PDB file of C-alpha atoms (C1' of nucleotides) in Angstrom:
ATOM      1  CA  MET F   1       4.801  -3.131   2.740  1.00  0.00           C
ATOM      2  CA  PRO F   2       1.327  -4.415   2.734  1.00  0.00           C
ATOM      3  CA  GLU F   3      -1.075  -4.848  -0.078  1.00  0.00           C
ATOM      4  CA  LEU F   4      -4.579  -6.230   0.262  1.00  0.00           C
ATOM      5  CA  PRO F   5      -3.600  -9.731   1.530  1.00  0.00           C
ATOM      6  CA  GLU F   6      -1.146  -8.409   4.098  1.00  0.00           C
ATOM      7  CA  VAL F   7      -3.601  -5.815   5.342  1.00  0.00           C
ATOM      8  CA  GLN F   8      -6.317  -8.476   5.562  1.00  0.00           C
ATOM      9  CA  THR F   9      -3.954 -10.648   7.612  1.00  0.00           C
ATOM     10  CA  ILE F  10      -3.410  -7.822  10.085  1.00  0.00           C
ATOM     11  CA  VAL F  11      -7.138  -7.116  10.293  1.00  0.00           C
ATOM     12  CA  SER F  12      -7.953 -10.765  10.994  1.00  0.00           C
ATOM     13  CA  ASP F  13      -5.354 -10.829  13.756  1.00  0.00           C
ATOM     14  CA  LEU F  14      -6.745  -7.675  15.318  1.00  0.00           C
ATOM     15  CA  ASN F  15     -10.272  -9.048  15.315  1.00  0.00           C
ATOM     16  CA  LYS F  16      -9.053 -12.133  17.124  1.00  0.00           C
ATOM     17  CA  LYS F  17      -6.889 -10.320  19.626  1.00  0.00           C
ATOM     18  CA  ILE F  18      -8.015  -6.833  20.578  1.00  0.00           C
ATOM     19  CA  ILE F  19     -11.823  -6.761  20.550  1.00  0.00           C
ATOM     20  CA  GLY F  20     -13.196  -5.343  23.790  1.00  0.00           C
ATOM     21  CA  LYS F  21      -9.891  -3.925  24.954  1.00  0.00           C
ATOM     22  CA  LYS F  22     -10.052  -0.512  26.557  1.00  0.00           C
ATOM     23  CA  ILE F  23      -7.640   2.220  25.492  1.00  0.00           C
ATOM     24  CA  VAL F  24      -6.107   3.863  28.552  1.00  0.00           C
ATOM     25  CA  ASP F  25      -3.201   5.702  26.951  1.00  0.00           C
ATOM     26  CA  VAL F  26      -1.702   6.727  23.626  1.00  0.00           C
ATOM     27  CA  TRP F  27       1.965   7.313  22.892  1.00  0.00           C
ATOM     28  CA  CYS F  28       3.681   8.787  19.845  1.00  0.00           C
ATOM     29  CA  ASP F  29       7.218  10.025  19.217  1.00  0.00           C
ATOM     30  CA  TRP F  30       6.853  11.004  15.561  1.00  0.00           C
ATOM     31  CA  PRO F  31       3.936  13.447  15.264  1.00  0.00           C
ATOM     32  CA  LYS F  32       4.162  13.568  11.475  1.00  0.00           C
ATOM     33  CA  ILE F  33       2.434  10.201  11.198  1.00  0.00           C
ATOM     34  CA  LEU F  34      -0.635  11.705  12.882  1.00  0.00           C
ATOM     35  CA  GLN F  35      -2.807  13.153  10.144  1.00  0.00           C
ATOM     36  CA  LYS F  36      -5.622  14.217  12.385  1.00  0.00           C
ATOM     37  CA  PRO F  37      -5.673  15.348  15.023  1.00  0.00           C
ATOM     38  CA  LYS F  38      -2.108  16.482  14.488  1.00  0.00           C
ATOM     39  CA  ARG F  39      -1.249  16.705  18.155  1.00  0.00           C
ATOM     40  CA  ILE F  40      -0.905  13.631  20.348  1.00  0.00           C
ATOM     41  CA  ARG F  41      -2.488  15.340  23.326  1.00  0.00           C
ATOM     42  CA  GLU F  42      -5.665  15.906  21.401  1.00  0.00           C
ATOM     43  CA  PHE F  43      -5.607  12.401  19.934  1.00  0.00           C
ATOM     44  CA  LYS F  44      -5.264  10.933  23.400  1.00  0.00           C
ATOM     45  CA  LYS F  45      -7.922  13.125  24.905  1.00  0.00           C
ATOM     46  CA  LYS F  46     -10.451  12.060  22.304  1.00  0.00           C
ATOM     47  CA  ILE F  47      -9.827   8.316  22.378  1.00  0.00           C
ATOM     48  CA  LYS F  48      -8.877   7.627  25.997  1.00  0.00           C
ATOM     49  CA  GLY F  49     -11.427   5.304  27.598  1.00  0.00           C
ATOM     50  CA  ALA F  50     -12.791   3.931  24.319  1.00  0.00           C
ATOM     51  CA  GLU F  51     -13.157   0.195  23.749  1.00  0.00           C
ATOM     52  CA  ILE F  52     -12.213  -1.599  20.557  1.00  0.00           C
ATOM     53  CA  LYS F  53     -15.272  -2.762  18.676  1.00  0.00           C
ATOM     54  CA  LYS F  54     -13.890  -4.221  15.486  1.00  0.00           C
ATOM     55  CA  ALA F  55     -11.234  -3.961  12.814  1.00  0.00           C
ATOM     56  CA  TRP F  56     -11.916  -3.892   9.102  1.00  0.00           C
ATOM     57  CA  ARG F  57     -10.252  -3.105   5.830  1.00  0.00           C
ATOM     58  CA  ARG F  58     -10.821  -0.903   2.810  1.00  0.00           C
ATOM     59  CA  ALA F  59      -8.167  -1.237   0.095  1.00  0.00           C
ATOM     60  CA  LYS F  60      -4.896  -0.969   2.028  1.00  0.00           C
ATOM     61  CA  PHE F  61      -6.393   0.981   4.914  1.00  0.00           C
ATOM     62  CA  ILE F  62      -6.902  -0.637   8.323  1.00  0.00           C
ATOM     63  CA  ILE F  63      -9.805   0.775  10.296  1.00  0.00           C
ATOM     64  CA  ILE F  64     -10.393   0.162  13.985  1.00  0.00           C
ATOM     65  CA  ASP F  65     -13.863   1.124  15.221  1.00  0.00           C
ATOM     66  CA  THR F  66     -14.285   2.084  18.850  1.00  0.00           C
ATOM     67  CA  SER F  67     -17.138   2.494  21.304  1.00  0.00           C
ATOM     68  CA  PHE F  68     -16.730   6.269  21.160  1.00  0.00           C
ATOM     69  CA  ASN F  69     -18.106   6.404  17.661  1.00  0.00           C
ATOM     70  CA  LEU F  70     -14.591   7.224  16.544  1.00  0.00           C
ATOM     71  CA  SER F  71     -12.445   5.129  14.214  1.00  0.00           C
ATOM     72  CA  ILE F  72      -8.690   4.973  13.894  1.00  0.00           C
ATOM     73  CA  ILE F  73      -7.536   4.697  10.284  1.00  0.00           C
ATOM     74  CA  PHE F  74      -4.065   3.281   9.721  1.00  0.00           C
ATOM     75  CA  HIS F  75      -2.113   3.131   6.486  1.00  0.00           C
ATOM     76  CA  MET F  76       1.108   1.101   6.530  1.00  0.00           C
ATOM     77  CA  ARG F  77       2.532   2.546   3.304  1.00  0.00           C
ATOM     78  CA  MET F  78       5.826   0.783   2.585  1.00  0.00           C
ATOM     79  CA  THR F  79       7.126  -0.474   5.920  1.00  0.00           C
ATOM     80  CA  GLY F  80       4.412  -0.052   8.550  1.00  0.00           C
ATOM     81  CA  HIS F  81       3.607  -2.817  11.040  1.00  0.00           C
ATOM     82  CA  LEU F  82       0.961  -3.252  13.682  1.00  0.00           C
ATOM     83  CA  LEU F  83       2.381  -5.398  16.455  1.00  0.00           C
ATOM     84  CA  LEU F  84       0.650  -6.685  19.537  1.00  0.00           C
ATOM     85  CA  PHE F  85       2.785  -6.348  22.620  1.00  0.00           C
ATOM     86  CA  ASN F  86       2.071  -8.545  25.588  1.00  0.00           C
ATOM     87  CA  PRO F  87       4.215  -7.977  28.693  1.00  0.00           C
ATOM     88  CA  GLN F  88       3.340 -11.463  29.941  1.00  0.00           C
ATOM     89  CA  LEU F  89       5.059 -13.054  26.974  1.00  0.00           C
ATOM     90  CA  LYS F  90       8.045 -10.797  27.380  1.00  0.00           C
ATOM     91  CA  ILE F  91       8.618 -12.117  30.855  1.00  0.00           C
ATOM     92  CA  LYS F  92       8.641 -15.657  29.518  1.00  0.00           C
ATOM     93  CA  ASN F  93      11.085 -14.550  26.849  1.00  0.00           C
ATOM     94  CA  HIS F  94       8.854 -15.884  24.128  1.00  0.00           C
ATOM     95  CA  ASP F  95       7.892 -12.574  22.683  1.00  0.00           C
ATOM     96  CA  PRO F  96       8.327 -12.759  18.912  1.00  0.00           C
ATOM     97  CA  ILE F  97       8.360  -8.989  18.745  1.00  0.00           C
ATOM     98  CA  ILE F  98      11.584  -8.867  20.679  1.00  0.00           C
ATOM     99  CA  GLU F  99      13.173 -10.955  17.968  1.00  0.00           C
ATOM    100  CA  ASP F 100      11.661  -8.935  15.184  1.00  0.00           C
ATOM    101  CA  PRO F 101      14.468  -7.026  13.493  1.00  0.00           C
ATOM    102  CA  VAL F 102      12.201  -4.090  12.781  1.00  0.00           C
ATOM    103  CA  ASN F 103      10.951  -3.457  16.285  1.00  0.00           C
ATOM    104  CA  ARG F 104      13.211  -0.478  16.868  1.00  0.00           C
ATOM    105  CA  PHE F 105      10.968   1.664  14.712  1.00  0.00           C
ATOM    106  CA  ILE F 106       7.962   1.902  16.990  1.00  0.00           C
ATOM    107  CA  HIS F 107       6.476   5.387  16.717  1.00  0.00           C
ATOM    108  CA  PHE F 108       2.948   4.999  18.054  1.00  0.00           C
ATOM    109  CA  LYS F 109       1.309   2.883  20.751  1.00  0.00           C
ATOM    110  CA  LEU F 110      -2.209   2.250  21.949  1.00  0.00           C
ATOM    111  CA  ILE F 111      -2.017   1.083  25.538  1.00  0.00           C
ATOM    112  CA  PHE F 112      -4.859  -1.055  26.836  1.00  0.00           C
ATOM    113  CA  ALA F 113      -6.289  -1.520  30.313  1.00  0.00           C
ATOM    114  CA  ASP F 114      -5.110  -5.142  30.441  1.00  0.00           C
ATOM    115  CA  LYS F 115      -1.497  -3.967  29.972  1.00  0.00           C
ATOM    116  CA  THR F 116      -1.213  -5.213  26.407  1.00  0.00           C
ATOM    117  CA  GLU F 117      -0.333  -2.676  23.724  1.00  0.00           C
ATOM    118  CA  LEU F 118      -0.790  -2.205  20.008  1.00  0.00           C
ATOM    119  CA  TRP F 119       2.381  -0.847  18.443  1.00  0.00           C
ATOM    120  CA  PHE F 120       2.766   0.872  15.120  1.00  0.00           C
ATOM    121  CA  SER F 121       6.303   0.510  13.796  1.00  0.00           C
ATOM    122  CA  ASP F 122       7.453   2.120  10.583  1.00  0.00           C
ATOM    123  CA  MET F 123      11.029   2.138   9.421  1.00  0.00           C
ATOM    124  CA  ARG F 124      10.547   4.651   6.662  1.00  0.00           C
ATOM    125  CA  LYS F 125       7.977   6.740   8.505  1.00  0.00           C
ATOM    126  CA  PHE F 126       5.643   6.953   5.523  1.00  0.00           C
ATOM    127  CA  GLY F 127       2.672   5.504   7.380  1.00  0.00           C
ATOM    128  CA  THR F 128      -0.328   7.515   8.511  1.00  0.00           C
ATOM    129  CA  ILE F 129      -2.817   7.437  11.381  1.00  0.00           C
ATOM    130  CA  ALA F 130      -6.062   9.389  11.561  1.00  0.00           C
ATOM    131  CA  LEU F 131      -8.849   9.565  14.116  1.00  0.00           C
ATOM    132  CA  VAL F 132     -12.229  10.312  12.568  1.00  0.00           C
ATOM    133  CA  PRO F 133     -15.923   9.947  13.401  1.00  0.00           C
ATOM    134  CA  GLN F 134     -17.061   6.452  12.494  1.00  0.00           C
ATOM    135  CA  ASN F 135     -19.624   7.570   9.955  1.00  0.00           C
ATOM    136  CA  GLU F 136     -17.032   9.670   8.157  1.00  0.00           C
ATOM    137  CA  VAL F 137     -14.398   6.992   7.556  1.00  0.00           C
ATOM    138  CA  LEU F 138     -15.428   6.347   3.972  1.00  0.00           C
ATOM    139  CA  LYS F 139     -15.786  10.064   3.339  1.00  0.00           C
ATOM    140  CA  GLU F 140     -12.115  10.691   4.021  1.00  0.00           C
ATOM    141  CA  LYS F 141     -10.433  12.122   0.962  1.00  0.00           C
ATOM    142  CA  SER F 142      -8.170   9.140   0.357  1.00  0.00           C
ATOM    143  CA  LEU F 143     -10.915   6.582   0.940  1.00  0.00           C
ATOM    144  CA  ALA F 144     -13.753   8.251  -0.889  1.00  0.00           C
ATOM    145  CA  LYS F 145     -12.268   7.774  -4.329  1.00  0.00           C
ATOM    146  CA  LEU F 146     -11.279   4.111  -3.980  1.00  0.00           C
ATOM    147  CA  GLY F 147     -12.410   1.637  -6.599  1.00  0.00           C
ATOM    148  CA  PRO F 148     -14.209  -1.652  -5.896  1.00  0.00           C
ATOM    149  CA  GLU F 149     -12.824  -4.374  -3.626  1.00  0.00           C
ATOM    150  CA  PRO F 150     -11.550  -7.144  -5.897  1.00  0.00           C
ATOM    151  CA  LEU F 151     -12.538  -9.976  -3.564  1.00  0.00           C
ATOM    152  CA  ASP F 152     -16.053  -8.697  -3.054  1.00  0.00           C
ATOM    153  CA  GLU F 153     -18.568 -11.026  -4.686  1.00  0.00           C
ATOM    154  CA  LYS F 154     -20.027  -7.969  -6.351  1.00  0.00           C
ATOM    155  CA  PHE F 155     -16.724  -7.545  -8.175  1.00  0.00           C
ATOM    156  CA  THR F 156     -17.719  -9.532 -11.236  1.00  0.00           C
ATOM    157  CA  PHE F 157     -16.093  -9.732 -14.625  1.00  0.00           C
ATOM    158  CA  THR F 158     -18.581  -7.143 -15.823  1.00  0.00           C
ATOM    159  CA  VAL F 159     -17.573  -4.712 -13.090  1.00  0.00           C
ATOM    160  CA  PHE F 160     -13.911  -5.386 -13.761  1.00  0.00           C
ATOM    161  CA  SER F 161     -14.308  -4.697 -17.481  1.00  0.00           C
ATOM    162  CA  LYS F 162     -16.221  -1.545 -16.755  1.00  0.00           C
ATOM    163  CA  GLN F 163     -13.518  -0.305 -14.408  1.00  0.00           C
ATOM    164  CA  LEU F 164     -10.832  -0.863 -17.051  1.00  0.00           C
ATOM    165  CA  GLY F 165     -12.947   0.711 -19.768  1.00  0.00           C
ATOM    166  CA  GLY F 166     -11.522   4.008 -20.943  1.00  0.00           C
ATOM    167  CA  GLN F 167      -8.260   3.544 -19.062  1.00  0.00           C
ATOM    168  CA  ARG F 168      -5.335   4.813 -21.098  1.00  0.00           C
ATOM    169  CA  GLY F 169      -2.212   3.485 -19.475  1.00  0.00           C
ATOM    170  CA  LYS F 170      -0.250   0.280 -19.262  1.00  0.00           C
ATOM    171  CA  ILE F 171      -2.012  -2.602 -17.562  1.00  0.00           C
ATOM    172  CA  LYS F 172       0.481  -2.821 -14.705  1.00  0.00           C
ATOM    173  CA  GLN F 173      -0.041   0.796 -13.722  1.00  0.00           C
ATOM    174  CA  VAL F 174      -3.791   0.563 -14.103  1.00  0.00           C
ATOM    175  CA  LEU F 175      -3.926  -2.530 -11.858  1.00  0.00           C
ATOM    176  CA  GLN F 176      -2.126  -0.542  -9.183  1.00  0.00           C
ATOM    177  CA  ASN F 177      -4.409   2.449  -9.544  1.00  0.00           C
ATOM    178  CA  GLN F 178      -6.485   2.356  -6.345  1.00  0.00           C
ATOM    179  CA  GLU F 179      -9.325   4.230  -8.015  1.00  0.00           C
ATOM    180  CA  VAL F 180      -9.720   1.488 -10.601  1.00  0.00           C
ATOM    181  CA  ILE F 181      -9.391  -1.531  -8.287  1.00  0.00           C
ATOM    182  CA  ALA F 182      -8.602  -1.228  -4.578  1.00  0.00           C
ATOM    183  CA  GLY F 183      -5.772  -3.066  -2.882  1.00  0.00           C
ATOM    184  CA  ILE F 184      -3.364  -4.282  -5.559  1.00  0.00           C
ATOM    185  CA  GLY F 185       0.252  -3.126  -5.250  1.00  0.00           C
ATOM    186  CA  ASN F 186       3.580  -3.863  -6.835  1.00  0.00           C
ATOM    187  CA  ILE F 187       4.031  -7.494  -5.764  1.00  0.00           C
ATOM    188  CA  TYR F 188       0.589  -8.745  -6.698  1.00  0.00           C
ATOM    189  CA  ALA F 189       0.415  -6.726  -9.909  1.00  0.00           C
ATOM    190  CA  ASP F 190       3.499  -8.619 -11.106  1.00  0.00           C
ATOM    191  CA  GLU F 191       2.154 -11.952  -9.849  1.00  0.00           C
ATOM    192  CA  ILE F 192      -1.259 -11.402 -11.436  1.00  0.00           C
ATOM    193  CA  LEU F 193       0.183 -10.494 -14.825  1.00  0.00           C
ATOM    194  CA  TRP F 194       2.541 -13.490 -14.776  1.00  0.00           C
ATOM    195  CA  GLU F 195      -0.387 -15.744 -13.974  1.00  0.00           C
ATOM    196  CA  ALA F 196      -2.490 -14.169 -16.726  1.00  0.00           C
ATOM    197  CA  LYS F 197       0.403 -14.260 -19.231  1.00  0.00           C
ATOM    198  CA  VAL F 198       0.066 -10.570 -20.030  1.00  0.00           C
ATOM    199  CA  HIS F 199       2.996  -8.214 -20.599  1.00  0.00           C
ATOM    200  CA  PRO F 200       2.985  -5.497 -17.918  1.00  0.00           C
ATOM    201  CA  LYS F 201       3.504  -2.770 -20.521  1.00  0.00           C
ATOM    202  CA  LYS F 202       0.554  -3.839 -22.611  1.00  0.00           C
ATOM    203  CA  LEU F 203      -1.885  -0.971 -23.038  1.00  0.00           C
ATOM    204  CA  VAL F 204      -5.271  -1.585 -21.489  1.00  0.00           C
ATOM    205  CA  SER F 205      -6.861  -0.489 -24.763  1.00  0.00           C
ATOM    206  CA  SER F 206      -5.123  -3.342 -26.574  1.00  0.00           C
ATOM    207  CA  LEU F 207      -6.049  -6.166 -24.206  1.00  0.00           C
ATOM    208  CA  THR F 208      -7.914  -9.034 -25.857  1.00  0.00           C
ATOM    209  CA  PRO F 209     -11.051 -10.548 -24.311  1.00  0.00           C
ATOM    210  CA  THR F 210      -8.917 -13.545 -23.320  1.00  0.00           C
ATOM    211  CA  ASN F 211      -6.371 -11.245 -21.661  1.00  0.00           C
ATOM    212  CA  LEU F 212      -9.136  -9.552 -19.693  1.00  0.00           C
ATOM    213  CA  ARG F 213     -10.672 -12.829 -18.622  1.00  0.00           C
ATOM    214  CA  ASN F 214      -7.306 -14.196 -17.519  1.00  0.00           C
ATOM    215  CA  ILE F 215      -6.383 -11.083 -15.571  1.00  0.00           C
ATOM    216  CA  PHE F 216      -9.734 -11.086 -13.807  1.00  0.00           C
ATOM    217  CA  THR F 217      -9.377 -14.743 -12.852  1.00  0.00           C
ATOM    218  CA  ALA F 218      -5.797 -14.213 -11.682  1.00  0.00           C
ATOM    219  CA  ILE F 219      -6.760 -11.270  -9.464  1.00  0.00           C
ATOM    220  CA  LYS F 220      -9.318 -13.353  -7.588  1.00  0.00           C
ATOM    221  CA  LYS F 221      -7.134 -16.440  -7.402  1.00  0.00           C
ATOM    222  CA  ILE F 222      -3.858 -14.858  -6.340  1.00  0.00           C
ATOM    223  CA  LEU F 223      -5.254 -12.427  -3.779  1.00  0.00           C
ATOM    224  CA  ALA F 224      -7.338 -15.166  -2.163  1.00  0.00           C
ATOM    225  CA  LYS F 225      -4.395 -17.535  -2.091  1.00  0.00           C
ATOM    226  CA  ALA F 226      -2.133 -14.865  -0.599  1.00  0.00           C
ATOM    227  CA  ILE F 227      -4.633 -14.244   2.199  1.00  0.00           C
ATOM    228  CA  VAL F 228      -4.649 -17.960   3.043  1.00  0.00           C
ATOM    229  CA  LYS F 229      -0.848 -17.782   3.181  1.00  0.00           C
ATOM    230  CA  ARG F 230      -1.002 -14.696   5.413  1.00  0.00           C
ATOM    231  CA  GLY F 231       0.707 -12.415   2.911  1.00  0.00           C
ATOM    232  CA  THR F 232       4.111 -11.998   1.321  1.00  0.00           C
ATOM    233  CA  SER F 233       7.239 -11.024   3.263  1.00  0.00           C
ATOM    234  CA  VAL F 234       9.857 -10.328   0.651  1.00  0.00           C
ATOM    235  CA  ALA F 235      11.387  -7.908   3.097  1.00  0.00           C
ATOM    236  CA  ASP F 236       9.425  -6.140   5.776  1.00  0.00           C
ATOM    237  CA  PHE F 237       5.910  -7.431   6.151  1.00  0.00           C
ATOM    238  CA  ARG F 238       5.026  -8.882   9.550  1.00  0.00           C
ATOM    239  CA  ASP F 239       1.729  -9.881  11.117  1.00  0.00           C
ATOM    240  CA  THR F 240       0.666  -8.630  14.543  1.00  0.00           C
ATOM    241  CA  ALA F 241       2.852 -11.236  16.239  1.00  0.00           C
ATOM    242  CA  GLY F 242       5.888 -10.103  14.230  1.00  0.00           C
ATOM    243  CA  LYS F 243       5.771 -13.192  12.017  1.00  0.00           C
ATOM    244  CA  LYS F 244       6.318 -13.335   8.262  1.00  0.00           C
ATOM    245  CA  GLY F 245       3.750 -14.352   5.654  1.00  0.00           C
ATOM    246  CA  PHE F 246       4.075 -17.595   3.692  1.00  0.00           C
ATOM    247  CA  TYR F 247       3.182 -16.468   0.191  1.00  0.00           C
ATOM    248  CA  ASN F 248       6.819 -15.627  -0.360  1.00  0.00           C
ATOM    249  CA  GLY F 249       7.599 -19.190  -1.427  1.00  0.00           C
ATOM    250  CA  MET F 250       4.878 -19.004  -4.060  1.00  0.00           C
ATOM    251  CA  ARG F 251       6.143 -15.963  -5.916  1.00  0.00           C
ATOM    252  CA  LYS F 252       6.455 -16.580  -9.633  1.00  0.00           C
ATOM    253  CA  ALA F 253       7.685 -13.185 -10.822  1.00  0.00           C
ATOM    254  CA  TYR F 254       8.176 -10.448  -8.236  1.00  0.00           C
ATOM    255  CA  GLN F 255      11.862 -10.053  -7.374  1.00  0.00           C
ATOM    256  CA  ARG F 256      12.843 -13.198  -9.235  1.00  0.00           C
ATOM    257  CA  THR F 257      15.052 -11.349 -11.735  1.00  0.00           C
ATOM    258  CA  GLY F 258      17.317 -13.788 -13.567  1.00  0.00           C
ATOM    259  CA  GLU F 259      15.652 -16.844 -12.079  1.00  0.00           C
ATOM    260  CA  PRO F 260      13.907 -19.301 -14.407  1.00  0.00           C
ATOM    261  CA  CYS F 261      10.236 -18.805 -15.213  1.00  0.00           C
ATOM    262  CA  MET F 262       8.331 -21.566 -13.451  1.00  0.00           C
ATOM    263  CA  ARG F 263       6.310 -22.237 -16.598  1.00  0.00           C
ATOM    264  CA  CYS F 264       8.858 -22.113 -19.419  1.00  0.00           C
ATOM    265  CA  GLY F 265      12.295 -21.800 -17.861  1.00  0.00           C
ATOM    266  CA  LYS F 266      13.184 -18.518 -19.516  1.00  0.00           C
ATOM    267  CA  LYS F 267      14.848 -15.987 -17.212  1.00  0.00           C
ATOM    268  CA  ILE F 268      12.571 -13.516 -15.457  1.00  0.00           C
ATOM    269  CA  LYS F 269      13.317  -9.984 -16.595  1.00  0.00           C
ATOM    270  CA  ARG F 270      13.242  -6.743 -14.646  1.00  0.00           C
ATOM    271  CA  ILE F 271      12.131  -3.436 -16.145  1.00  0.00           C
ATOM    272  CA  VAL F 272      10.805  -0.191 -14.688  1.00  0.00           C
ATOM    273  CA  ILE F 273       7.218   0.925 -15.220  1.00  0.00           C
ATOM    274  CA  GLY F 274       5.945   4.101 -13.646  1.00  0.00           C
ATOM    275  CA  GLY F 275       9.037   4.198 -11.500  1.00  0.00           C
ATOM    276  CA  ARG F 276       8.386   0.766 -10.001  1.00  0.00           C
ATOM    277  CA  GLY F 277      10.455  -2.369 -10.436  1.00  0.00           C
ATOM    278  CA  THR F 278       8.522  -4.793 -12.619  1.00  0.00           C
ATOM    279  CA  HIS F 279       9.214  -8.487 -13.141  1.00  0.00           C
ATOM    280  CA  TYR F 280       7.905 -10.688 -15.922  1.00  0.00           C
ATOM    281  CA  CYS F 281       8.689 -13.599 -18.210  1.00  0.00           C
ATOM    282  CA  PRO F 282       9.681 -12.325 -21.663  1.00  0.00           C
ATOM    283  CA  LYS F 283       8.487 -15.546 -23.265  1.00  0.00           C
ATOM    284  CA  CYS F 284       5.153 -16.175 -21.525  1.00  0.00           C
ATOM    285  CA  GLN F 285       4.117 -12.534 -21.279  1.00  0.00           C
ATOM    286  CA  LYS F 286       4.184 -11.055 -24.750  1.00  0.00           C
ATOM    287  CA  ILE F 287       3.207  -7.518 -25.480  1.00  0.00           C
TER     288      ILE F 287
ATOM    289  C1'  DA H   1      24.991   2.418  -5.036  1.00  0.00           C
ATOM    290  C1'  DG H   2      20.504   1.514  -5.977  1.00  0.00           C
ATOM    291  C1'  DA H   3      16.290  -0.211  -4.781  1.00  0.00           C
ATOM    292  C1'  DA H   4      12.499  -1.016  -1.461  1.00  0.00           C
ATOM    293  C1'  DC H   5       5.486  -4.138  -0.496  1.00  0.00           C
ATOM    294  C1'  DG H   6       2.708   3.507  -1.456  1.00  0.00           C
ATOM    295  C1'  DT H   7       0.753   7.643  -2.253  1.00  0.00           C
ATOM    296  C1'  DC H   8       0.663  12.616  -2.887  1.00  0.00           C
ATOM    297  C1'  DT H   9       2.099  16.913  -5.126  1.00  0.00           C
ATOM    298  C1'  DC H  10       4.162  19.597  -8.521  1.00  0.00           C
ATOM    299  C1'  DG H  11       5.741  21.039 -13.041  1.00  0.00           C
ATOM    300  C1'  DG H  12       5.779  20.511 -17.891  1.00  0.00           C
ATOM    301  C1'  DC H  13       3.597  19.428 -22.037  1.00  0.00           C
ATOM    302  C1'  DC H  14      -0.517  18.606 -25.182  1.00  0.00           C
ATOM    303  C1'  DG H  15      -4.638  19.923 -27.170  1.00  0.00           C
ATOM    304  C1'  DC H  16      -8.792  22.471 -27.456  1.00  0.00           C
TER     305       DC H  16
ATOM    306  C1'  DT U   1      -2.787  33.138 -25.016  1.00  0.00           C
ATOM    307  C1'  DG U   2      -5.492  30.458 -21.375  1.00  0.00           C
ATOM    308  C1'  DC U   3      -6.902  26.509 -19.022  1.00  0.00           C
ATOM    309  C1'  DG U   4      -7.836  21.670 -17.957  1.00  0.00           C
ATOM    310  C1'  DG U   5      -6.077  17.132 -18.027  1.00  0.00           C
ATOM    311  C1'  DC U   6      -2.650  13.749 -18.159  1.00  0.00           C
ATOM    312  C1'  DC U   7       1.961  11.906 -17.094  1.00  0.00           C
ATOM    313  C1'  DG U   8       6.212  11.397 -15.138  1.00  0.00           C
ATOM    314  C1'  DA U   9       9.481  12.771 -11.715  1.00  0.00           C
ATOM    315  C1'  DG U  10      10.305  13.925  -7.106  1.00  0.00           C
ATOM    316  C1'  DA U  11       9.410  13.802  -2.308  1.00  0.00           C
ATOM    317  C1'  DC U  12       8.629  11.630   1.914  1.00  0.00           C
ATOM    318  C1'  DG U  13      12.924   8.508   6.202  1.00  0.00           C
ATOM    319  C1'  DT U  14      15.574   4.685   6.362  1.00  0.00           C
ATOM    320  C1'  DT U  15      17.767   0.324   5.614  1.00  0.00           C
ATOM    321  C1'  DC U  16      20.469  -3.297   3.446  1.00  0.00           C
TER     322       DC U  16
END
DNA sequence: AGAACGTCTCGGCCGC
DNA sequence: TGCGGCCGAGACGTTC
């Protein structure tokens, strides 16, 4: 589900809502999502009594630091959600989670001393949760090899060009390669390439300086805009209150097959690249 | 029936 | 023939 903007939305919510909360219990009914420790008993034993210090993001990973010098690393994969459950709201029948169509897929809960809970729901059960020492978060295998954060001010055009240098594949696949740039997935890759007027199959080695400049600008612009809009909910994405993101109405390419291009009117086409559905305008985005 | 917002692993092929 | 690297397909649950 989430790419960088969606993950950032969740992280912002968490920082507003769960700082200082004390974990008193942990619940899990699908042990496979626990990467380490593998057993819930051990997970609970380690984290019980810890207070939430802060939430942050690296690529599509959500990290929650605690007072025990331990961090919980979540990855939502395709359909993961982090939902904040508040029994008070439930009583008033205003709980958005109760109306959330995906709430039957809760597989993990952090239960806090104030009776609120953080739920991890995941329809497809691809998501992962790991508990690691705080100073080892970025040393985790999957995090250690991540490329630069595209919204970091240090991610300049020079850095971007350097990252793409020597890349063999098609631009769409390279944009989604987390080791090249961290956080871009299938939706925003399509949106970025539409914005930059570059064909998704174009080889990185054949990109012109103008192409490169336009892609770089589009990455910054679209990701930032999507964060302001609290992400894209084509299907499953929800924030911690179970609400959808608003970037959906701004989509220009992703899942608009057959609809008119918002620049030229030509029908958006769907092809498959690297096994992923890819949407582009055959007139604006030439190879 | 086919596709879904992600990543990891495996097997085959290419070229030293 | 042997090995490393790259690439694509398949796998992972489940829903609509």
